[in-house]
Coordinates of C-alpha atoms and ligand atoms in Angstrom, one line a residue:
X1 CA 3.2 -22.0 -24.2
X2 CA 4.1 -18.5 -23.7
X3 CA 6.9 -17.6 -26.0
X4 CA 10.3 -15.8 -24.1
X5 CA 10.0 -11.7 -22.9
X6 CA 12.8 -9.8 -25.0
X7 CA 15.4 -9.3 -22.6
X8 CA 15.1 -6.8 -20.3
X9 CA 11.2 -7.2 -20.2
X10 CA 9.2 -8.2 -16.6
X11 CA 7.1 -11.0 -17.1
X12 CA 3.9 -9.2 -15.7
X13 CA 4.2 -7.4 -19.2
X14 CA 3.0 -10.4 -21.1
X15 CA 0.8 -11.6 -18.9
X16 CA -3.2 -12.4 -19.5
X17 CA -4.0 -9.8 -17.3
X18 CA -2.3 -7.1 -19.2
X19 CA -2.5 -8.5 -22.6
X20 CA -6.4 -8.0 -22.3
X21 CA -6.3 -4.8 -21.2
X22 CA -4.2 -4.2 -24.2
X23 CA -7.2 -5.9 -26.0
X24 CA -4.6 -8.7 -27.6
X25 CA -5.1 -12.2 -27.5
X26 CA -4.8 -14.5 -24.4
X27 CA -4.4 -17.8 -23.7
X28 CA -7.1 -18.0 -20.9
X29 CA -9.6 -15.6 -19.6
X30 CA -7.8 -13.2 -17.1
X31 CA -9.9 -13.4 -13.5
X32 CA -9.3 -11.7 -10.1
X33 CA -11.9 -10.4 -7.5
X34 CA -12.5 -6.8 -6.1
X35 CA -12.1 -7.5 -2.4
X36 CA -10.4 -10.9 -3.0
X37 CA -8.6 -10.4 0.2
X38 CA -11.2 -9.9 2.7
X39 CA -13.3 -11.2 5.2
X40 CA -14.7 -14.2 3.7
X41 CA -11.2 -15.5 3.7
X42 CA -10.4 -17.4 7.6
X43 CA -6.9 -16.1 7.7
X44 CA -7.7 -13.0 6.9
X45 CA -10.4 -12.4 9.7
X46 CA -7.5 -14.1 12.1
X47 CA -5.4 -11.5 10.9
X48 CA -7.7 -8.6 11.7
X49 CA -8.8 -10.3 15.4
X50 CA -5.6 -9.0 16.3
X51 CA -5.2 -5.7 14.8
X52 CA -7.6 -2.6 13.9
X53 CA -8.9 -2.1 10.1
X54 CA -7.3 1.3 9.4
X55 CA -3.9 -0.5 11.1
X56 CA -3.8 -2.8 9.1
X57 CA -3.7 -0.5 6.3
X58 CA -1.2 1.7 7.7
X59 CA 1.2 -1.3 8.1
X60 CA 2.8 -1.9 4.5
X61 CA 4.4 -5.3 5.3
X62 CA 1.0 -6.8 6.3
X63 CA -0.8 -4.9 3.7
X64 CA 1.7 -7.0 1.3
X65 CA 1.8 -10.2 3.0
X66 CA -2.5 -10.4 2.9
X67 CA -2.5 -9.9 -0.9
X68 CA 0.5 -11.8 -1.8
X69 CA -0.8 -14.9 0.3
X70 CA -4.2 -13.9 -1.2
X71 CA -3.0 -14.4 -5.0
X72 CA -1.2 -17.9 -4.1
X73 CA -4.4 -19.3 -2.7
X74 CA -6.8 -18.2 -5.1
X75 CA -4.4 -18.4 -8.1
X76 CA -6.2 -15.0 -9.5
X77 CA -4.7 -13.4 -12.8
X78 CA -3.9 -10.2 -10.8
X79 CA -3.2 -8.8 -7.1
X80 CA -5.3 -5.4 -5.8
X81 CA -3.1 -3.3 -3.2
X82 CA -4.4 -4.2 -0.2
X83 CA -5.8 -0.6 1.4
X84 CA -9.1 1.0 1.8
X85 CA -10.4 3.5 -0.3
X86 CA -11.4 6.4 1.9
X87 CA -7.3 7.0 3.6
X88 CA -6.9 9.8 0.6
X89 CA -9.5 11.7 2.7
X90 CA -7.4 11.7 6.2
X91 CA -4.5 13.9 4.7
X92 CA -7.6 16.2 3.2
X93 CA -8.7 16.9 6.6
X94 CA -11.5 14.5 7.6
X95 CA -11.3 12.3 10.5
X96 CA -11.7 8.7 9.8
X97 CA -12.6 6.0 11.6
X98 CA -14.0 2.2 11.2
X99 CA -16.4 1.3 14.3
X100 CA -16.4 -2.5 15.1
X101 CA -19.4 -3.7 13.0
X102 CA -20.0 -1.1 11.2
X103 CA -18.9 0.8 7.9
X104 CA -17.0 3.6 7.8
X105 CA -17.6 6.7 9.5
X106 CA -16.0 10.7 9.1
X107 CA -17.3 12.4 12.0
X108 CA -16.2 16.1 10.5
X109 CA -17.5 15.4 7.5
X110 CA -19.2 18.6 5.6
X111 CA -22.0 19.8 6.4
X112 CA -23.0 22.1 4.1
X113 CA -21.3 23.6 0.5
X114 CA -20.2 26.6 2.7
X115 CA -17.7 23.9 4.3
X116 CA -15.8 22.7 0.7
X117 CA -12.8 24.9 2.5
X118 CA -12.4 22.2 5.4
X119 CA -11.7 19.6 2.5
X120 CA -8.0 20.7 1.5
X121 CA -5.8 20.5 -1.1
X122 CA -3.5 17.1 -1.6
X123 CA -0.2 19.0 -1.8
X124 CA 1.7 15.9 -1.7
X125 CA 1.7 12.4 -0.7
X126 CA 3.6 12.3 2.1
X127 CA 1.2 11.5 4.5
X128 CA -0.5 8.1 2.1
X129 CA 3.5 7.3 2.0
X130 CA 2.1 3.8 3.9
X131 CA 0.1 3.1 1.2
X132 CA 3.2 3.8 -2.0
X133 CA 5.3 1.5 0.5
X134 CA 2.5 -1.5 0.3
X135 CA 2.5 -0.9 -3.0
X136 CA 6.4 -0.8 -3.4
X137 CA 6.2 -4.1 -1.4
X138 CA 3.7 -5.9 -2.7
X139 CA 5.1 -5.4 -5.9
X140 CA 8.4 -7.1 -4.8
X141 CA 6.9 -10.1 -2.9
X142 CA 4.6 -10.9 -5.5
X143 CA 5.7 -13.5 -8.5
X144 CA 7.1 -11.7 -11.6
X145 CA 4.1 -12.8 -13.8
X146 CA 1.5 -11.2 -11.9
X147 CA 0.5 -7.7 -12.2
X148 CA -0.3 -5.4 -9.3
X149 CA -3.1 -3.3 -9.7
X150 CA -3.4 0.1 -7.7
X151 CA -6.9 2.4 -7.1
X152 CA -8.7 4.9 -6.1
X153 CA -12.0 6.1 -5.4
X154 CA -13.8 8.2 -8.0
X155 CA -14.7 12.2 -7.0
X156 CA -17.8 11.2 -7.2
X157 CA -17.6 8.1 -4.6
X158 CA -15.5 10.1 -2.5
X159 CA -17.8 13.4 -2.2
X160 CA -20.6 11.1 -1.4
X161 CA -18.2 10.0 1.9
X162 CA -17.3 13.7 2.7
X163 CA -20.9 14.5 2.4
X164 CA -22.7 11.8 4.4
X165 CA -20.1 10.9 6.4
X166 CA -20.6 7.1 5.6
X167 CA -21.7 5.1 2.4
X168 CA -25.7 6.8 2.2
X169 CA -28.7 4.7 0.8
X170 CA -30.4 8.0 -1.2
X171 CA -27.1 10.3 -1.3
X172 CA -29.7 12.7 -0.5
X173 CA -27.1 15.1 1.1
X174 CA -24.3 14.7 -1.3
X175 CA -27.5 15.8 -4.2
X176 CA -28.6 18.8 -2.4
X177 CA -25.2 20.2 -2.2
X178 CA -24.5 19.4 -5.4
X179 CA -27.5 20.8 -7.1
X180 CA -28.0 23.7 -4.1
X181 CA -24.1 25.3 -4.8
X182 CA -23.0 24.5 -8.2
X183 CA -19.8 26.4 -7.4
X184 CA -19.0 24.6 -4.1
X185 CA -19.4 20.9 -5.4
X186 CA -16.7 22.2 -8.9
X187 CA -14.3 23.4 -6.3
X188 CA -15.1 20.3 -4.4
X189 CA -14.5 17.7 -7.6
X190 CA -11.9 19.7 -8.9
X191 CA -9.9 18.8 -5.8
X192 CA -10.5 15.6 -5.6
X193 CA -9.5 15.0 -9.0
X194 CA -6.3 16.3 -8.7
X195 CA -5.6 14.3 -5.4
X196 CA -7.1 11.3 -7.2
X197 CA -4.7 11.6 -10.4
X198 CA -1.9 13.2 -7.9
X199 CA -2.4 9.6 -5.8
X200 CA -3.1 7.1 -8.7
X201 CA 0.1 8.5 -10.2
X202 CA 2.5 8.2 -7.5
X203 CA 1.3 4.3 -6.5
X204 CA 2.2 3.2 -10.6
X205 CA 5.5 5.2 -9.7
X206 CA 5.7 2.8 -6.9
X207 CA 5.5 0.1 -8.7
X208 CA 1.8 -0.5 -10.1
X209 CA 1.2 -2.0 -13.4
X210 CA -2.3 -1.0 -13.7
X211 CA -5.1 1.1 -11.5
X212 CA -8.4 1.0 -10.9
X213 CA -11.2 3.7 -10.6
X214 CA -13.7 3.0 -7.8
X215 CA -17.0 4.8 -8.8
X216 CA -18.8 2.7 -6.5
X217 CA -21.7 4.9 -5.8
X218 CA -22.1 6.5 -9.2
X219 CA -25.1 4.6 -9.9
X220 CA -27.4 7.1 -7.9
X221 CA -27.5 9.5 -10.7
X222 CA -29.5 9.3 -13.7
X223 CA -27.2 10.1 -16.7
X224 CA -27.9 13.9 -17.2
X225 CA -26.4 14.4 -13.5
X226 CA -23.7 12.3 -14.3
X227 CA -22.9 14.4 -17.5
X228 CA -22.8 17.4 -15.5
X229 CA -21.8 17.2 -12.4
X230 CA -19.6 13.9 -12.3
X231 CA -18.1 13.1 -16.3
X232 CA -15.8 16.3 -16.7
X233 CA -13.7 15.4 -13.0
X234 CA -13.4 11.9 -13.7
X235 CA -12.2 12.6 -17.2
X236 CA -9.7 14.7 -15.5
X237 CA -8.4 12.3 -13.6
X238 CA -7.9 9.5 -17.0
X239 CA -6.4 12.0 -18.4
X240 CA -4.2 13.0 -16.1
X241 CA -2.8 9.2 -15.5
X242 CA 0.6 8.2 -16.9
X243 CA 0.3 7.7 -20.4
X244 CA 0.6 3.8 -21.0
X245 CA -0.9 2.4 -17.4
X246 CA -4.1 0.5 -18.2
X247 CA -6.9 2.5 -16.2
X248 CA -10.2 0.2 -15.4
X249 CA -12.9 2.2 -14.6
X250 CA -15.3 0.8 -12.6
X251 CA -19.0 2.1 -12.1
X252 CA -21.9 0.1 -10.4
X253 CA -25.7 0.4 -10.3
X254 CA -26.8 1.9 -13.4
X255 CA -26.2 0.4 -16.4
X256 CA -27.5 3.8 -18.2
X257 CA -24.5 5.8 -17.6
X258 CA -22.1 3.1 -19.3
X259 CA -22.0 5.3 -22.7
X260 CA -21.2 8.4 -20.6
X261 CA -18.7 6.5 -18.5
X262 CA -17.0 5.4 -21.8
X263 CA -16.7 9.0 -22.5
X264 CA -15.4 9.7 -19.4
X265 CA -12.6 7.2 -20.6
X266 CA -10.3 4.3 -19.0
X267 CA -9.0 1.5 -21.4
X268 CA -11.2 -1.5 -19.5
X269 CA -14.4 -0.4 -18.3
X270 CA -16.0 -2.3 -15.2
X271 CA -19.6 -3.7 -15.3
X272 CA -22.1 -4.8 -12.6
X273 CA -24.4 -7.6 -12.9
X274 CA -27.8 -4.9 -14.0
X275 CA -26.7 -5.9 -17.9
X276 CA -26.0 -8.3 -19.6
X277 CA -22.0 -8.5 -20.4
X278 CA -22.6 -8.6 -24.4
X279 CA -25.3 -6.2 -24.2
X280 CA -22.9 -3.7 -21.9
X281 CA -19.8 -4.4 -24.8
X282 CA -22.1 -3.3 -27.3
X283 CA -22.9 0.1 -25.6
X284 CA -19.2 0.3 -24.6
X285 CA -17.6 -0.3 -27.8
X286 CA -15.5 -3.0 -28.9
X287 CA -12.7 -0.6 -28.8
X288 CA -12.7 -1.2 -25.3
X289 CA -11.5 -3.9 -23.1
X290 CA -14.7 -5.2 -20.2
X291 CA -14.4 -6.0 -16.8
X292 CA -17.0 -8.2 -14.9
X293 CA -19.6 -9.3 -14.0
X294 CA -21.0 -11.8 -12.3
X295 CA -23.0 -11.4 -9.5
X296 CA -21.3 -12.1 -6.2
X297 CA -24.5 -13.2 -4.3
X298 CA -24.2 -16.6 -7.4
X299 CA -21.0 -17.4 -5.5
X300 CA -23.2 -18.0 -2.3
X301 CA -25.0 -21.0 -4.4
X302 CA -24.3 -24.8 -5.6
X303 CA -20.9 -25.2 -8.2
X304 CA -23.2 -26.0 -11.1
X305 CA -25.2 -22.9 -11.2
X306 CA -21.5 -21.0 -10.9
X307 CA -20.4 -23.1 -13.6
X308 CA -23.7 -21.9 -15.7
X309 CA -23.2 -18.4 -15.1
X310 CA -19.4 -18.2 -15.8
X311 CA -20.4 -20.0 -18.9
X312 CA -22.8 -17.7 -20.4
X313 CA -20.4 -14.7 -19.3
X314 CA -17.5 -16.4 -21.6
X315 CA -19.8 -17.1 -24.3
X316 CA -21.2 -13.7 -23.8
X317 CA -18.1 -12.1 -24.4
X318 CA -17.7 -14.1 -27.4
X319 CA -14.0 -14.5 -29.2
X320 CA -13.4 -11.0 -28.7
X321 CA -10.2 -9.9 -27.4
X322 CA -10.4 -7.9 -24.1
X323 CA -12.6 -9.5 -21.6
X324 CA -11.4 -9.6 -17.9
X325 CA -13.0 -11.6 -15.7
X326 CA -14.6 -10.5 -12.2
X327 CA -17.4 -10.3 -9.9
X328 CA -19.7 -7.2 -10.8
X329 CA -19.0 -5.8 -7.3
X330 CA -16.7 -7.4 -4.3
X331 CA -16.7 -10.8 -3.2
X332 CA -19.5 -10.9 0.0
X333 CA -18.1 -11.8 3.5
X334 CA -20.4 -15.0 3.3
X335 CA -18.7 -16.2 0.8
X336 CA -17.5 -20.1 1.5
X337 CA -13.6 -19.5 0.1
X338 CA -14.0 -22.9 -2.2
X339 CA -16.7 -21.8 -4.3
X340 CA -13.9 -18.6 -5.1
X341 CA -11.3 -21.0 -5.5
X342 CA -13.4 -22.9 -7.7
X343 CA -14.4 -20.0 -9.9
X344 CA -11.1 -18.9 -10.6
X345 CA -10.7 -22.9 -11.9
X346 CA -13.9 -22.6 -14.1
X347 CA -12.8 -19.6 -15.9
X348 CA -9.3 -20.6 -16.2
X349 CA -10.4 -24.4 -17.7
X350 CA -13.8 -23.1 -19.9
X351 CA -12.2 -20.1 -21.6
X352 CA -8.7 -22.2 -22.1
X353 CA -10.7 -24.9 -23.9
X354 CA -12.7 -22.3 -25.8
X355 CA -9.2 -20.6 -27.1
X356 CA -8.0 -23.9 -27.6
X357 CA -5.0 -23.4 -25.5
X358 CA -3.8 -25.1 -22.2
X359 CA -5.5 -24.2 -18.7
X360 CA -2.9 -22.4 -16.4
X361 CA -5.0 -24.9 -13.4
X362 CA -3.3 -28.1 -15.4
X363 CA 0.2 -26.2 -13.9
X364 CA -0.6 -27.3 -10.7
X365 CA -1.6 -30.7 -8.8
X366 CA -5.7 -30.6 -8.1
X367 CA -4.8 -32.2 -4.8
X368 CA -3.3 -28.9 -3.5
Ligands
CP3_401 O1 -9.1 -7.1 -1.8 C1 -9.3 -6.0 -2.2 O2 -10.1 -5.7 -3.0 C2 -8.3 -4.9 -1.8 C3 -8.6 -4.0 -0.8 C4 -9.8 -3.1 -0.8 C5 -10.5 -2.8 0.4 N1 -11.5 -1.8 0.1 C6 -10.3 -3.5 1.7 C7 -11.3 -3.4 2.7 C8 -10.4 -2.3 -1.8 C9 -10.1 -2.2 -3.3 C10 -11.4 -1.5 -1.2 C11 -12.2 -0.5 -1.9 C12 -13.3 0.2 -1.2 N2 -13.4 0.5 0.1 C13 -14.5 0.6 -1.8 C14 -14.8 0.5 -3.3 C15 -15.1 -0.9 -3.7 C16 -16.5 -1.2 -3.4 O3 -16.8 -2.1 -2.7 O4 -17.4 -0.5 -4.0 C17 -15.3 1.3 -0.9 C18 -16.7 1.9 -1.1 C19 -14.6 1.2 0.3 C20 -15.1 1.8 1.7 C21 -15.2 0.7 2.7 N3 -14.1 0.1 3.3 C22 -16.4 0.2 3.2 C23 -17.8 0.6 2.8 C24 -16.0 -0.8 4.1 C25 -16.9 -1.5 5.1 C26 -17.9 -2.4 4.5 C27 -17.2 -3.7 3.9 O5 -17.7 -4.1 2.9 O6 -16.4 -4.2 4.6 C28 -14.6 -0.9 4.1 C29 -13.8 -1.8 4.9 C30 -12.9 -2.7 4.2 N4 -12.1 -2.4 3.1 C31 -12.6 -4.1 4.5 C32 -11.6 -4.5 3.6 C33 -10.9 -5.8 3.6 C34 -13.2 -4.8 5.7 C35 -12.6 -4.3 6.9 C36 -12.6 -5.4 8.0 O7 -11.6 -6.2 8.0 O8 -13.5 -5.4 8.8

């Protein structure tokens, strides 16, 4: 049993979550899903038949109400803040939108490096106020115990969406401006960066315990682009985060650039499915807590395969302190929601019998 906080202390402070990120022991394996509210989810897709994507986001009661009901279902270690990645760019001056069917779009986005001027300055965050309030809500609805994690997009991810104008397949644009006008793409990730920290720092102000980095389409680059033109911004932003707020920084794709992204810093570093999770500890350091990483498409198959793979993960990370459990990329829409539910039971029950210690599951009645 958990011993009782000193006075005065929240109880998301002690919590699994937290603790590994603080790389100290826990009593269970701490799991929770990137996109764990989404579409695969029936209530949520009722949700959205009545009310527009970007809506949705800019409605802070509903934003809290999806995660909060979210985490009670799923009985996850940890909520997200329910909003969308690219709303930092609106304020910066590009127009977004999210057709019916389709990903998202910017219409202005920048056509060439001579355009980095049309992409201004985040002087303050007055206009993502929406998003602090979800935050500042969901923090309130949610049970004391749980931890609310904030996030971002990396300057990378989010140059690749001012670029292109929607998620690319070769980011050939977002390279040709980069290696065509050195100059252009620093005063282009030099912004971002300073929104990004500007942003990160005002949602754990609100009321986040922890945030996450989105570097989602890092992976492109081989790791000599990386070291140039992507690992001294995002090292900007970790170091411009307030000091004591667990950062995961999350990368996907490339399993190459995980010593450069350990460089580039955060206290948990998030890895895909590409590597093996002892093999991507080992290149990490054990001086770091890991986030991941099985692969979401393994939730689409039979329960005892699941079980399989959550077990080598667990035995992969070994008795170490500081492993976090999650998919190595968000959950699919397909996903049938009892096959999430039951992975957050598998990792709860097989790492609380490795650690010898009492599965968080056997709190509740298996009939519910
Ligand atoms: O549950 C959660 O994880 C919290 C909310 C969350 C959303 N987007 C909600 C969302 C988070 C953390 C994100 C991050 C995000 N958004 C990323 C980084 C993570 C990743 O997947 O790499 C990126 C690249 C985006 C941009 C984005 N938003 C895309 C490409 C799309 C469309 C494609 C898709 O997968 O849906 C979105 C829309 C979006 N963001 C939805 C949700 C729930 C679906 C919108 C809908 O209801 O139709």
């Amino acid at each position: 049993m958990m011993s009782e906080p000193p006075p005065g202390e929240p109880l998301w402070v002690q919590s699994p979550f937290m603790k590994a990120a603080r790389k100290e022991p826990t009593p269970w394996t701490p799991v929770w899903f990137m996109r764990q509210a989404g579409r695969y989810l029936p209530e949520y897709r009722r949700l959205r038949s009545q009310i527009p994507f970007l809506q949705l986001c800019k409605t802070p009661s509903l934003c809290a109400e999806v995660m909060v009901r979210t985490v009670e279902r799923l009985r996850v270690d940890a909520a997200i803040l329910f909003s969308d990645l690219l709303v930092i760019l609106e304020p910066m001056g590009l127009r977004l939108e999210y057709p019916v069917g389709e990903g998202p779009v910017f219409h202005n986005f920048l056509q060439s490096p001579h355009e980095v001027d049309r992409l201004l300055e985040l002087d303050s965050l007055e206009e993502l106020d929406f998003v602090l309030e979800a935050v500042r809500l969901t923090r309130s609805a949610l049970p004391e115990h749980i931890p609310l994690i904030g996030f971002a997009g990396a300057p990378f991810t989010l140059a690749s969406y001012a670029i292109e104008g929607q998620g690319g397949s070769h980011f050939r644009r977002t390279k040709s401006f980069m290696y065509s006008d050195p100059g252009a793409w620093q005063t282009l990730m030099e912004r971002l960066a300073r929104a990004v920290a500007r942003f990160l720092n005002g949602q754990i102000q609100a009321g986040a315990q922890a945030v996450q980095l989105f570097d989602s389409w890092v992976g492109c680059l081989g790791p000599d682009d990386y070291c140039c033109y992507v690992l001294p911004y995002t090292r900007a932003v970790l170091e411009a985060i307030t000091q004591h707020t667990p950062v995961i920084h999350f990368t996907t794709g490339n399993p190459a650039l995980l010593p450069l992204v350990r460089q580039a810093g955060g206290q948990v570093i998030g890895v895909d499915w590409r590597i093996r999770l002892d093999e991507a500890w080992q290149t990490i350091g054990y001086d770091r807590a890991i986030q991941g990483n099985l692969d979401p498409v393994v939730l689409l198959a039979q329960q005892d395969l699941i079980r399989r793979r959550v077990q080598e993960i667990l035995q992969q990370a070994g008795s170490r302190t500081g492993h976090i459990f999650n998919l190595g990329h968000g959950v699919l829409p397909q996903t049938p929601v009892e096959n999430v539910m039951a992975l957050v039971n598998m990792v709860h029950e097989l790492s609380a019998s490795k650690a010898g210690s009492e599965s968080p599951s056997t709190w509740f009645s298996p009939s519910e």
